Coordinates of C-alpha atoms in Angstrom, one line a residue:
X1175 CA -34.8 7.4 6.5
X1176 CA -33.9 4.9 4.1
X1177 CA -31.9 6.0 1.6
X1178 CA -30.4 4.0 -1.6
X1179 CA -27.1 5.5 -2.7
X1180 CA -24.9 5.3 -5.7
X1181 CA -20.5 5.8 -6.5
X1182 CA -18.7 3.8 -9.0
X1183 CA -16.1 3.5 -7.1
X1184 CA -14.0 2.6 -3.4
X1185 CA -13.8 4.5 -0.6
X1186 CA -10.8 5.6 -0.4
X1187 CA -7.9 7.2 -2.9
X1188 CA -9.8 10.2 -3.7
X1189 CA -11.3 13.0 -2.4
X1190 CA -15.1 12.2 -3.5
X1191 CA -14.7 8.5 -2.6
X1192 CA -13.4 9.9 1.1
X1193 CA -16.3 12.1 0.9
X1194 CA -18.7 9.0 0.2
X1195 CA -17.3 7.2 3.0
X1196 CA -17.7 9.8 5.7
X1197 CA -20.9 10.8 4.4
X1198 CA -22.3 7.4 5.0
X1199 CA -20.9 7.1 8.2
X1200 CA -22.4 10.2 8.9
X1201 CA -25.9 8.9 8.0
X1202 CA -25.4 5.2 9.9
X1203 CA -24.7 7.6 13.3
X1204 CA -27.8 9.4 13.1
X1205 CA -30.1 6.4 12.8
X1206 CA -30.4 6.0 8.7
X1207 CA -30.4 3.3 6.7
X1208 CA -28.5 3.2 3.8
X1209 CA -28.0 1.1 0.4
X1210 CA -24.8 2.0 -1.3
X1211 CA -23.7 0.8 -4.5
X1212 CA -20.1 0.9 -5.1
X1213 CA -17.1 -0.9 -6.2
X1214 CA -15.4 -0.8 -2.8
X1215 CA -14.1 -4.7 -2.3
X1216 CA -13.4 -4.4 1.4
X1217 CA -16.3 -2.9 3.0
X1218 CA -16.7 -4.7 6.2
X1219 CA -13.3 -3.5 7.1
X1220 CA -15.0 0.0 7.6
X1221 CA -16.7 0.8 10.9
X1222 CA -19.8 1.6 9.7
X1223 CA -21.1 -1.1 7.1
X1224 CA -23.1 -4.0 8.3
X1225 CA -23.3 -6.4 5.0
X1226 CA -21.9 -6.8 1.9
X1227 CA -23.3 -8.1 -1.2
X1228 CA -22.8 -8.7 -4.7
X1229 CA -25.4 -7.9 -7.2
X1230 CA -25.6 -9.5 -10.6
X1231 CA -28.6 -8.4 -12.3
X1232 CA -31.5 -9.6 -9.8
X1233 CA -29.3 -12.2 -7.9
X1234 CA -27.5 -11.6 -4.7
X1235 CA -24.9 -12.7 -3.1
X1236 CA -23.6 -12.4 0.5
X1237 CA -19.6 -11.6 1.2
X1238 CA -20.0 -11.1 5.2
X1239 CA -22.1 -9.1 7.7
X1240 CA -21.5 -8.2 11.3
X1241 CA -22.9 -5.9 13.8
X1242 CA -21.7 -2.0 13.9
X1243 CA -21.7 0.1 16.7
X1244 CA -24.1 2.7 15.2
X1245 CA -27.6 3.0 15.4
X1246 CA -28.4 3.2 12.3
X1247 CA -27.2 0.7 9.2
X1248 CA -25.1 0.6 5.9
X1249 CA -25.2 -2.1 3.4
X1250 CA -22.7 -1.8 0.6
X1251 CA -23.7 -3.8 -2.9
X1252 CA -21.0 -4.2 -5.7
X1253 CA -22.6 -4.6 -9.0
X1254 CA -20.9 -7.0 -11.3
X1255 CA -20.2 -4.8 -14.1
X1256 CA -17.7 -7.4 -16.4
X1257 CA -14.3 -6.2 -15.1
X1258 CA -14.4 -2.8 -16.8
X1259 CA -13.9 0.5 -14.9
X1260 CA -14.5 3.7 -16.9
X1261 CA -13.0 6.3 -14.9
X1262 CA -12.7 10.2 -15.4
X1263 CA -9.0 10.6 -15.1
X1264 CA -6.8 7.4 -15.9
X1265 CA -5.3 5.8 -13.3
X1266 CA -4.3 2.2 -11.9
X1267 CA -6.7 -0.5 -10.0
X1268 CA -6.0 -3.7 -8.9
X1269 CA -8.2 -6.2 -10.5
X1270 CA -9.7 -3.9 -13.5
X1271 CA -9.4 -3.3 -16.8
X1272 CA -9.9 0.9 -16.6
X1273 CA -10.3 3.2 -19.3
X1274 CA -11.4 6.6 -19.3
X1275 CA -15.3 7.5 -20.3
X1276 CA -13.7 9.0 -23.5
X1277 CA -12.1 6.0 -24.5
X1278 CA -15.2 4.0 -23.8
X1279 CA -16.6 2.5 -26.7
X1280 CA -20.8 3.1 -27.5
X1281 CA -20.8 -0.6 -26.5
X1282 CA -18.9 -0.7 -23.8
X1283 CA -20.8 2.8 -22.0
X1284 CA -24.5 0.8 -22.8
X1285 CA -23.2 -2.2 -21.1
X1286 CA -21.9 0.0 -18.2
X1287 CA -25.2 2.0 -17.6
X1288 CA -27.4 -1.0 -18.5
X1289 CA -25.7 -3.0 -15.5
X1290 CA -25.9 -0.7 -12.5
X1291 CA -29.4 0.5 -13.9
X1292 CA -30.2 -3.6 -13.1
X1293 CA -28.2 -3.3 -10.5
X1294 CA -30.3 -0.1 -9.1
X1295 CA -33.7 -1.3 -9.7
X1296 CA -32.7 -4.9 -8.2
X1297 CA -31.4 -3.7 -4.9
X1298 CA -34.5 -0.5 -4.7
X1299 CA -36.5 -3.9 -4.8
X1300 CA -34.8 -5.5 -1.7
X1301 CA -34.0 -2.1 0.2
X1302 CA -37.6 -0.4 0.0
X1303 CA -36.0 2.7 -0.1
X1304 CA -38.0 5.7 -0.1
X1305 CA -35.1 8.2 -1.9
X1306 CA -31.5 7.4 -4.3
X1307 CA -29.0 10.0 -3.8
X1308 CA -26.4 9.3 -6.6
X1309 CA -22.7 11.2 -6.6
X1310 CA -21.2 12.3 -9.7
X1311 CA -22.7 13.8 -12.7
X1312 CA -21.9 11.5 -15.0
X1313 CA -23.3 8.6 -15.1
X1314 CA -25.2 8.2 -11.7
X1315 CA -27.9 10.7 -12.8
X1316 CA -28.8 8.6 -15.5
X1317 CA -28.4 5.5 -14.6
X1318 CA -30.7 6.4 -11.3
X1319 CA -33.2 8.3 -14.2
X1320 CA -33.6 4.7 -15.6
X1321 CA -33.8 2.5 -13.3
X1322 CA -36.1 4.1 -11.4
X1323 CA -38.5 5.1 -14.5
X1324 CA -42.1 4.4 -12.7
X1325 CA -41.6 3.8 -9.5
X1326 CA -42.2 7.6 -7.9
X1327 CA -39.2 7.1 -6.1
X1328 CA -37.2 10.7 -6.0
X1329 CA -33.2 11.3 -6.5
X1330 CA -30.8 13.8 -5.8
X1331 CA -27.6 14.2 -7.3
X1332 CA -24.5 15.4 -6.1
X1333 CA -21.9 16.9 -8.3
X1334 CA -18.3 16.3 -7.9
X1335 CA -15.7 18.3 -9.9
X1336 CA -13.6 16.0 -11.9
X1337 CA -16.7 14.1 -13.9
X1338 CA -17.7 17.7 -15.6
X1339 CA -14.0 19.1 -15.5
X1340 CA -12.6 15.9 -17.4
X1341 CA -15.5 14.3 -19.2
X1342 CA -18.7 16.2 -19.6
X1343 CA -16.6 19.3 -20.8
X1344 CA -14.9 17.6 -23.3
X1345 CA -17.0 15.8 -25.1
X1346 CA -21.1 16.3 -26.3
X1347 CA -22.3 12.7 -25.9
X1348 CA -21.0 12.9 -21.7
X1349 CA -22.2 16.3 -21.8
X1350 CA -25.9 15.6 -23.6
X1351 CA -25.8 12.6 -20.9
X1352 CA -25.0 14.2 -18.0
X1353 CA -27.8 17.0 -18.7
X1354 CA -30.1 14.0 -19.4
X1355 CA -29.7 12.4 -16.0
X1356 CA -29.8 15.4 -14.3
X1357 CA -33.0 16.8 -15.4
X1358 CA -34.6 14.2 -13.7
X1359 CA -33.0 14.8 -10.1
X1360 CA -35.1 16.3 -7.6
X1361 CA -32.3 18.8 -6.3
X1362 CA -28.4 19.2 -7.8
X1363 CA -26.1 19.5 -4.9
X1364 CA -23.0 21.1 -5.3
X1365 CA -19.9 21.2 -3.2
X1366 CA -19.7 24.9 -2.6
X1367 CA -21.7 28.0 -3.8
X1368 CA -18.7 28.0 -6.5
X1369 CA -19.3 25.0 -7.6
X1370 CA -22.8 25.6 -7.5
X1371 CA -22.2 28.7 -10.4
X1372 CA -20.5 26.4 -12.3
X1373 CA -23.3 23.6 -12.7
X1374 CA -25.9 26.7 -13.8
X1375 CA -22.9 27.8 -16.6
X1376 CA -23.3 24.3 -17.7
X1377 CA -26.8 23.8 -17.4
X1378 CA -28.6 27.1 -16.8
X1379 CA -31.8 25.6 -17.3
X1380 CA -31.2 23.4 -14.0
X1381 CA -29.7 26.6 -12.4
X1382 CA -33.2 26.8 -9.8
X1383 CA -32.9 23.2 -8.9
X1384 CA -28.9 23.5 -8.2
X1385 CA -28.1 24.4 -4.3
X1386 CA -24.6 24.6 -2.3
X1387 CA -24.4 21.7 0.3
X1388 CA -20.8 22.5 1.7
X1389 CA -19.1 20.6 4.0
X1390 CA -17.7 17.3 4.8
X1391 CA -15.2 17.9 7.7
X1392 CA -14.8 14.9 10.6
X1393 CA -14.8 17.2 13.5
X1394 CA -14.3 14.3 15.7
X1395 CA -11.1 13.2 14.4
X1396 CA -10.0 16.7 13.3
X1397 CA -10.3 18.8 17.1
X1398 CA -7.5 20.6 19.3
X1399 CA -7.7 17.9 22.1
X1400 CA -6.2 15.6 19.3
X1401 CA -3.0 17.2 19.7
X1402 CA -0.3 14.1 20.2
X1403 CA 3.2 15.2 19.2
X1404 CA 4.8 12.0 20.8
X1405 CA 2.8 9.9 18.0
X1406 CA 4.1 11.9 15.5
X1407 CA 7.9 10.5 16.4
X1408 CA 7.0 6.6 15.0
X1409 CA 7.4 8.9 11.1
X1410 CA 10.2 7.2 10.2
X1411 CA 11.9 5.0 8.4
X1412 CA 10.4 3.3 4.6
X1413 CA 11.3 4.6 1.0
X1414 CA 10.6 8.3 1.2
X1415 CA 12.6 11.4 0.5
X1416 CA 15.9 11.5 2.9
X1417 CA 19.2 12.9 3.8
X1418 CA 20.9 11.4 0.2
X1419 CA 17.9 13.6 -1.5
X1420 CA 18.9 16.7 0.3
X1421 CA 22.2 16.3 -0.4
X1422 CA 22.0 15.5 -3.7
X1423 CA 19.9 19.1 -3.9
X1424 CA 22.1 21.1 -2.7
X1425 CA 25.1 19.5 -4.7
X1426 CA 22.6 20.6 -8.2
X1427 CA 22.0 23.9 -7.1
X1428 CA 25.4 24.6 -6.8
X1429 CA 27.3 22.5 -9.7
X1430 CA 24.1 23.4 -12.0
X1431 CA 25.6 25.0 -15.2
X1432 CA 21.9 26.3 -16.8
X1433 CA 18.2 25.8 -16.0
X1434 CA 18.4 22.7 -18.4
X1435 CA 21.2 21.4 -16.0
X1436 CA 19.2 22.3 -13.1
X1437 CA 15.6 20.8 -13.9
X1438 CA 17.2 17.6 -15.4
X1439 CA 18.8 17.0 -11.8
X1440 CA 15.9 17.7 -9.6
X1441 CA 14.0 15.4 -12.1
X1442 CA 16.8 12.7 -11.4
X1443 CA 16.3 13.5 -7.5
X1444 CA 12.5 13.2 -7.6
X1445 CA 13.0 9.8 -9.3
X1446 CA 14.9 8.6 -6.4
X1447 CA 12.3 7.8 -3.7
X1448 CA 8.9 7.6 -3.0
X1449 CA 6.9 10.8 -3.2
X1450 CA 3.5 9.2 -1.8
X1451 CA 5.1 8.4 1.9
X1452 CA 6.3 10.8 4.4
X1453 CA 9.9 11.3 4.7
X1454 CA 12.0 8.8 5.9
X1455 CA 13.0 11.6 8.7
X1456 CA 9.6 13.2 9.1
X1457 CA 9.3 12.6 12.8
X1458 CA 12.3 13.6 14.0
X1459 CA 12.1 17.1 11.6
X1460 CA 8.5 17.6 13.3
X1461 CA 9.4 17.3 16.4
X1462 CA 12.4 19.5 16.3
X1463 CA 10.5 22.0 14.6
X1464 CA 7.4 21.9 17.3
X1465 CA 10.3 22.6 20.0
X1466 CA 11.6 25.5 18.7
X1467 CA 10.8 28.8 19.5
X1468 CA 8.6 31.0 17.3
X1469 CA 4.8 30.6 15.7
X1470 CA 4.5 28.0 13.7
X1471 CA 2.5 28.2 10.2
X1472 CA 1.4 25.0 8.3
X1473 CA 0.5 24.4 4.5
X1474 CA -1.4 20.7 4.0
X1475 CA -2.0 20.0 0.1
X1476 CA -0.4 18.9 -3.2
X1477 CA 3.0 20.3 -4.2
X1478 CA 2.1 21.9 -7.4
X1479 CA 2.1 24.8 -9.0
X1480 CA -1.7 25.3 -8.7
X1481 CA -1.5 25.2 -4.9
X1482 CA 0.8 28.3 -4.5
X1483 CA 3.4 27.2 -2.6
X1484 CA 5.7 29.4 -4.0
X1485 CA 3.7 32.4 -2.8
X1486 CA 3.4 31.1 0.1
X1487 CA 7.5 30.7 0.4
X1488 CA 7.7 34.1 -0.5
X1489 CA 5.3 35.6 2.1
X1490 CA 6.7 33.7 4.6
X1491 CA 10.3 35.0 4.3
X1492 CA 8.7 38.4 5.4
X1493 CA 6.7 36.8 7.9
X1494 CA 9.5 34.8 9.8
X1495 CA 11.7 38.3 9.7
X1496 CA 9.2 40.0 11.5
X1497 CA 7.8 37.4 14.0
X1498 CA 10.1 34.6 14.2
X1499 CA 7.9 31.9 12.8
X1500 CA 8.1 28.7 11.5
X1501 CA 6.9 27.0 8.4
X1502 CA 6.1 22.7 8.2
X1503 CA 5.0 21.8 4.7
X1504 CA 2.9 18.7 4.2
X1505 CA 2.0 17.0 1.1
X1506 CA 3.5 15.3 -2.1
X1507 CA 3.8 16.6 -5.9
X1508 CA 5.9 16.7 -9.3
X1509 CA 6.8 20.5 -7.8
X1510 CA 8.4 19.2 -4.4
X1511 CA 11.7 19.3 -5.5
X1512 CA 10.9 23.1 -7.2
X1513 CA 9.9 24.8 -4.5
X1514 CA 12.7 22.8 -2.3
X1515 CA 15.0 24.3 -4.3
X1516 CA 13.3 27.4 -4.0
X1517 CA 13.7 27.5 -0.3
X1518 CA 17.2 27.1 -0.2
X1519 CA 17.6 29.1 -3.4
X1520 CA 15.9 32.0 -1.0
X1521 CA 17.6 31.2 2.3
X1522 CA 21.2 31.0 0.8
X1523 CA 20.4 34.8 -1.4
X1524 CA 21.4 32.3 -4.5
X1525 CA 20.2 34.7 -7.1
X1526 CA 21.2 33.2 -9.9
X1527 CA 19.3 29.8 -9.1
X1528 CA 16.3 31.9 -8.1
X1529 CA 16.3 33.1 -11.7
X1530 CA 16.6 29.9 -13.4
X1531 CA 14.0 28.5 -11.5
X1532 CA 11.6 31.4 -11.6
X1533 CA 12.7 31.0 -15.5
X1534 CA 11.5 27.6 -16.0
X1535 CA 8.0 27.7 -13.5
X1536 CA 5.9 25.0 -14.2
X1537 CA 8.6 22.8 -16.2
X1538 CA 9.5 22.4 -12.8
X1539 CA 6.7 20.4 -12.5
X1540 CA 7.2 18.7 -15.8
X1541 CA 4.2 21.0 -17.5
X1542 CA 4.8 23.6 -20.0
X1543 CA 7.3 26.7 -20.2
X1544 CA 6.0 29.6 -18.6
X1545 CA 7.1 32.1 -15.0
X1546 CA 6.1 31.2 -11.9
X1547 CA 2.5 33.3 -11.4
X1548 CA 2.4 35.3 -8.0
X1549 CA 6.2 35.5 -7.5
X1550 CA 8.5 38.1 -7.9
X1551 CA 12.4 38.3 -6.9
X1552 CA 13.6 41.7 -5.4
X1553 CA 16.1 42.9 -3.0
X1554 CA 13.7 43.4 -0.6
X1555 CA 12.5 39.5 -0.6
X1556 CA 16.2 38.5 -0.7
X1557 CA 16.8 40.2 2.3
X1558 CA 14.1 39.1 4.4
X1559 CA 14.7 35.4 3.1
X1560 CA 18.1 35.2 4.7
X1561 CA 18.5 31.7 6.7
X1562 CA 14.7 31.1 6.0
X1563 CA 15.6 27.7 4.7
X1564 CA 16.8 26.3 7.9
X1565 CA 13.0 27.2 9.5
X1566 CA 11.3 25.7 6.7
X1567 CA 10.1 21.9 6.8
X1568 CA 8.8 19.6 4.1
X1569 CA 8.2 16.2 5.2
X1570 CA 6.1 14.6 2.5
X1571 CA 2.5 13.2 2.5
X1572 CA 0.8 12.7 6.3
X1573 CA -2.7 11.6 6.2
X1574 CA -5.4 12.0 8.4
X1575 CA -4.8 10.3 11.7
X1576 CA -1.8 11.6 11.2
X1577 CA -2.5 15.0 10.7
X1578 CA -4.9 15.4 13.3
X1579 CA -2.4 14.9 16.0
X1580 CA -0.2 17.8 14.5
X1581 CA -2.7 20.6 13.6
X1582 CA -3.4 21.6 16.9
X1583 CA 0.4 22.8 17.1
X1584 CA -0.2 25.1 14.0
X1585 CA -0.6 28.6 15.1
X1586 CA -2.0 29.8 11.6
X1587 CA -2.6 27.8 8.4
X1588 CA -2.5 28.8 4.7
X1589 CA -4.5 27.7 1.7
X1590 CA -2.8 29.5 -1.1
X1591 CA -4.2 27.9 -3.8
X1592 CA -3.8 30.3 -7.1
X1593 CA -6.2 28.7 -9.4
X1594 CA -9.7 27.5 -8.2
X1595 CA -11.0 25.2 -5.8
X1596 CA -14.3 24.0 -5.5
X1597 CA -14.4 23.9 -1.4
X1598 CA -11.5 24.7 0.6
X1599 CA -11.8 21.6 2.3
X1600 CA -8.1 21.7 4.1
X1601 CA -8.8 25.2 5.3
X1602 CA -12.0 23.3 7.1
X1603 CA -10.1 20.5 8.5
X1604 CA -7.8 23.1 10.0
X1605 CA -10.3 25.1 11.3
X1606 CA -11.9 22.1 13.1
X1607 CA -8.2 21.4 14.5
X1608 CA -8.8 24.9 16.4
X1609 CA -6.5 26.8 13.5
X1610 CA -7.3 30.1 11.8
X1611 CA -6.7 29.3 8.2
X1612 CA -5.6 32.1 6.0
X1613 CA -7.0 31.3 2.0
X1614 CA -7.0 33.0 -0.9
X1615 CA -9.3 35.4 -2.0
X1616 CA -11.3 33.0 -4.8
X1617 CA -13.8 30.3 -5.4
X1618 CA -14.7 27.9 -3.1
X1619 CA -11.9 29.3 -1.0
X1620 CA -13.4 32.3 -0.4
X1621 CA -16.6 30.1 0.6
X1622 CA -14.5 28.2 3.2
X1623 CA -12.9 31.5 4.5
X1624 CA -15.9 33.2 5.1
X1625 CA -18.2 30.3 6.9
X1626 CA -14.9 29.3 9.2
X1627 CA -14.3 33.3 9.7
X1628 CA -17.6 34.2 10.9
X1629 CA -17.7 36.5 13.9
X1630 CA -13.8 37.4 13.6
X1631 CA -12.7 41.1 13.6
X1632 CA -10.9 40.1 10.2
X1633 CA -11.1 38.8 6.9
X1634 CA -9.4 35.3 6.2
X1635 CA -9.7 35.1 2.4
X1636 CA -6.4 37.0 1.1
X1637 CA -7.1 39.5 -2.2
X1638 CA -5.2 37.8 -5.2
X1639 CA -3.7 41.5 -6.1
X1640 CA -0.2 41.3 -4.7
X1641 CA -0.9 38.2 -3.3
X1642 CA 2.1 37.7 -1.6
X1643 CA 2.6 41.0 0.1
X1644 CA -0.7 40.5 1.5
X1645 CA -0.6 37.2 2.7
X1646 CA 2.2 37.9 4.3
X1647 CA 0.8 41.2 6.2
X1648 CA -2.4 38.7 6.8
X1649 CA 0.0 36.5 9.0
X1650 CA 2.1 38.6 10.6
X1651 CA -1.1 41.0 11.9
X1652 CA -2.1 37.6 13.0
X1653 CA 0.7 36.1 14.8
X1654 CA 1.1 39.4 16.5
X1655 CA -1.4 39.1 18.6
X1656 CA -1.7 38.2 22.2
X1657 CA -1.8 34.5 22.7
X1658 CA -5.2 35.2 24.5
X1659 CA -6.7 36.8 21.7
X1660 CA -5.3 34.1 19.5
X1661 CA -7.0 31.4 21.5
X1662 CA -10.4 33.2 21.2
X1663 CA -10.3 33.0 17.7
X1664 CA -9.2 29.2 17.8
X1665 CA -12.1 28.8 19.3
X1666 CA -14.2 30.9 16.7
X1667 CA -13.5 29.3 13.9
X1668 CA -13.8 25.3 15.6
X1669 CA -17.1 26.5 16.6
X1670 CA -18.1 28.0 13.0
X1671 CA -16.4 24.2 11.4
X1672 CA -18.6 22.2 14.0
X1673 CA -21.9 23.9 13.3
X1674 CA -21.8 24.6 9.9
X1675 CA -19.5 22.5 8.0
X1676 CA -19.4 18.7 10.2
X1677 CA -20.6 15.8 8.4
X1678 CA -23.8 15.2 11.1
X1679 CA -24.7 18.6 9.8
X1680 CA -24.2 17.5 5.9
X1681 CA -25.9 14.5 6.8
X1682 CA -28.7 15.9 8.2
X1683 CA -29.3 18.3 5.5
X1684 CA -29.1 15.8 3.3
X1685 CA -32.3 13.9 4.6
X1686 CA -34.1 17.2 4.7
X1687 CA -33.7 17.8 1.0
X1688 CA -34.9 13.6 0.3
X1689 CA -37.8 14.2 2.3
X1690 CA -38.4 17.4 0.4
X1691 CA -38.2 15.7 -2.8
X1692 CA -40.2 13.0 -1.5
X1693 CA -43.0 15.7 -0.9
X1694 CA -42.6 17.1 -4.7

């Protein structure tokens, strides 16, 4: 099928410009043919896109084309747009002026829509294509209900979370817009059955055109046979966190006169490196970790207080007493140096730091006052902490070549996200990587949980009433078991990822849904 696509933006940096990417790819392997517009300015140095163009009103301009190994094709246009990039949450690009849609002037939105609508209705022109899938809900719907006024050509929209979350939600023009452009789409797709609820709180008029299209997992790159520990020992080296930052750590947890003592030094220690690269020791700390003894558990996210961490420190010091296992943190945040403290705080019995940081929660973070949410200090914890520190690993950000040769290792995984996700997309990727991942009991989690869990003798999603206790009963029932019966399950839930959740699959169901709409 040929299919014209729009995103706004590049192809990497985020999770819906990732998802973009891979999608594409996805379509390019089974045979499609698609038209992306996009602001990616590298294109060609992706696998799976033949040309790229420039598209300034009706004119075209070629940047390069070359031949891809897939059967199918991908041709990515960047619409000149004047240098401005309205974004939903503020951030830095090379080469743009950004603002946020809320700071955009009338002007300067008009001129935004009015150039990719050109931009749309130019390259439908040259493509021929018989569909427009458009990402976001805000302002791809609309700018796709414009430019293709009159033609008969059908599009679908998928929703991502952060245009409602950040724009639509916060202001009645994006919102009024957003409902504009997607009254005209054919079908609403959103990310999970969650997200799906959400859409039809915002729009319940559109709530019968609105389905769940989950997925998005590369079960190619994410499988056990990935496993490659000896390529994990090149993690070295650069401007992450290191042996001065640990130091300095455990020097402010115990020369720390207050919590205001406390939270201005692990501010000063957070400042001191980069938190977006692994740890200048990360490969060595892997690989002693993956030659000890004892399960190993694994937590892949952000280090905030959102993701739960915390409860997952505190249900592992009752899982390690009972089973011997292991934990090996991955991921970056304003809460690293929190929950760092927090571990040794733990795995020392420091009880008077354990206050103070249980005291200031998400200042630790540099948000407002308030406790930590699903953590609770008691003899009982302190005891079954003791030492925990020295088997718990964080080794900054890995990303996903990266990951994929560690996964494997992971006898169970943990999404313990405490406020809501819209797809448990991590719990996925580990699932593919032939681990049973253990997620909280809640939105798209729970969504996640259950298609990975299917045909297991037990739940994955973990009830959000003492969270904690149960998570930590949830592993240790787990990695209890036999290694044989651990091994079946492995295989469970890669099967369940493969068949339900693998981009071919998304793919494919995407065409079925343009070919519906074509039909309508």
């Amino acid at each position: 099928m040929r299919l014209l696509m729009t995103h706004g933006y590049m192809f990497s940096g985020s999770g819906s410009n990732v998802y973009v990417q891979n999608l594409c790819r996805a379509l390019a392997g089974a045979g499609h043919e698609v038209h992306l517009l996009c602001q990616e300015p590298a294109p060609l140095s992706y696998d799976f896109v033949d040309a790229h163009y420039r598209v300034d009103g009706e004119e075209f301009s070629l940047l390069g084309e070359r031949k891809t190994p897939y059967p199918g094709r991908c041709v990515v246009y960047n619409p000149e747009i004047g240098g401005l990039l309205p974004v939903y949450v503020y951030d830095e690009y090379p080469g743009w002026r950004v603002k946020t849609f809320l700071d955009l002037s009338e002007e300067e939105l008009e001129n935004h829509l009015a150039r990719n609508a050109a931009a749309v209705r130019a390259v439908l022109e040259r493509s021929g294509a018989e569909a427009v899938v458009t990402n976001h809900s805000v302002p791809g719907p609309l700018i796709a209900q414009r430019a293709l006024r009159g033609t008969g050509v059908p599009y679908l929209s998928i929703v991502h979370g952060s245009c409602l979350q950040y724009v639509a939600r916060r202001s009645k023009r994006y919102m009024d817009l957003a409902r504009e452009g997607l009254e005209g789409a054919g079908r609403i797709l959103a990310l999970s059955s969650h997200s799906a609820g959400t859409i039809a709180e915002d729009f319940p008029e559109l709530a019968d055109r609105t389905i769940s299209l989950p997925g998005g997992v590369d079960t190619q790159l994410f499988r056990p046979e990935a496993l490659d520990p000896a390529a994990l020992a090149g993690l070295k080296g650069g401007a992450g966190r290191g042996p001065e930052q640990r130091e300095a750590l455990a020097r402010a947890l115990r020369e720390a006169r207050g919590t205001e003592e406390l939270n201005a030094a692990l501010r000063s220690i957070a400042a001191s490196y980069d938190a977006r690269v692994h740890d200048r020791d990360a490969g060595e700390r892997i690989g002693r970790l993956l030659a000890s003894e004892g399960p190993l558990v694994v937590y892949v996210g952000k280090l905030i207080h959102s993701k739960g961490v915390h409860s997952l420190l505190s249900a592992f010091a009752r899982v390690r007493a009972q089973t011997g296992a292991r934990l090996l943190v991955v991921g970056y945040g304003t809460f690293r140096e929190g929950l760092e403290a927090l571990n040794v705080a733990l795995g020392t019995g420091d009880e008077t730091n354990l206050e103070r940081l249980a005291e200031l929660g998400k200042l630790l973070e540099g948000g407002h006052a308030g406790p930590l949410e699903h953590f609770e200090v008691s003899d009982e914890l302190l005891r079954a902490a003791e030492g925990m520190h020295d088997d718990v690993e964080f080794v900054g950000p890995l990303y996903h070549e990266e990951l994929a040769k560690l996964l494997p290792a992971a006898d169970a995984g943990v999404v313990p996200s405490i406020f809501p996700e819209t797809f448990g997309l991590v719990a996925a990727e580990l699932a593919a990587s032939g681990v049973v991942p253990f997620v909280a009991d809640h939105s798209g989690l729970r969504e996640a949980g259950t298609i990975v869990g299917r045909g297991l003798p037990f739940r994955l999603p973990v009830g959000m009433d003492r969270f904690e206790e149960r998570l930590a009963g949830a592993l240790v029932r787990h990695l209890s078991l036999p290694v044989k019966e651990r091994n079946r399950y492995r295989r469970i839930v890669r099967e369940n990822t493969v068949r339900h959740l693998g981009w071919d699959t998304l793919a494919g169901r995407l065409v079925e849904l343009a070919r519906e709409a074509q039909r309508i």
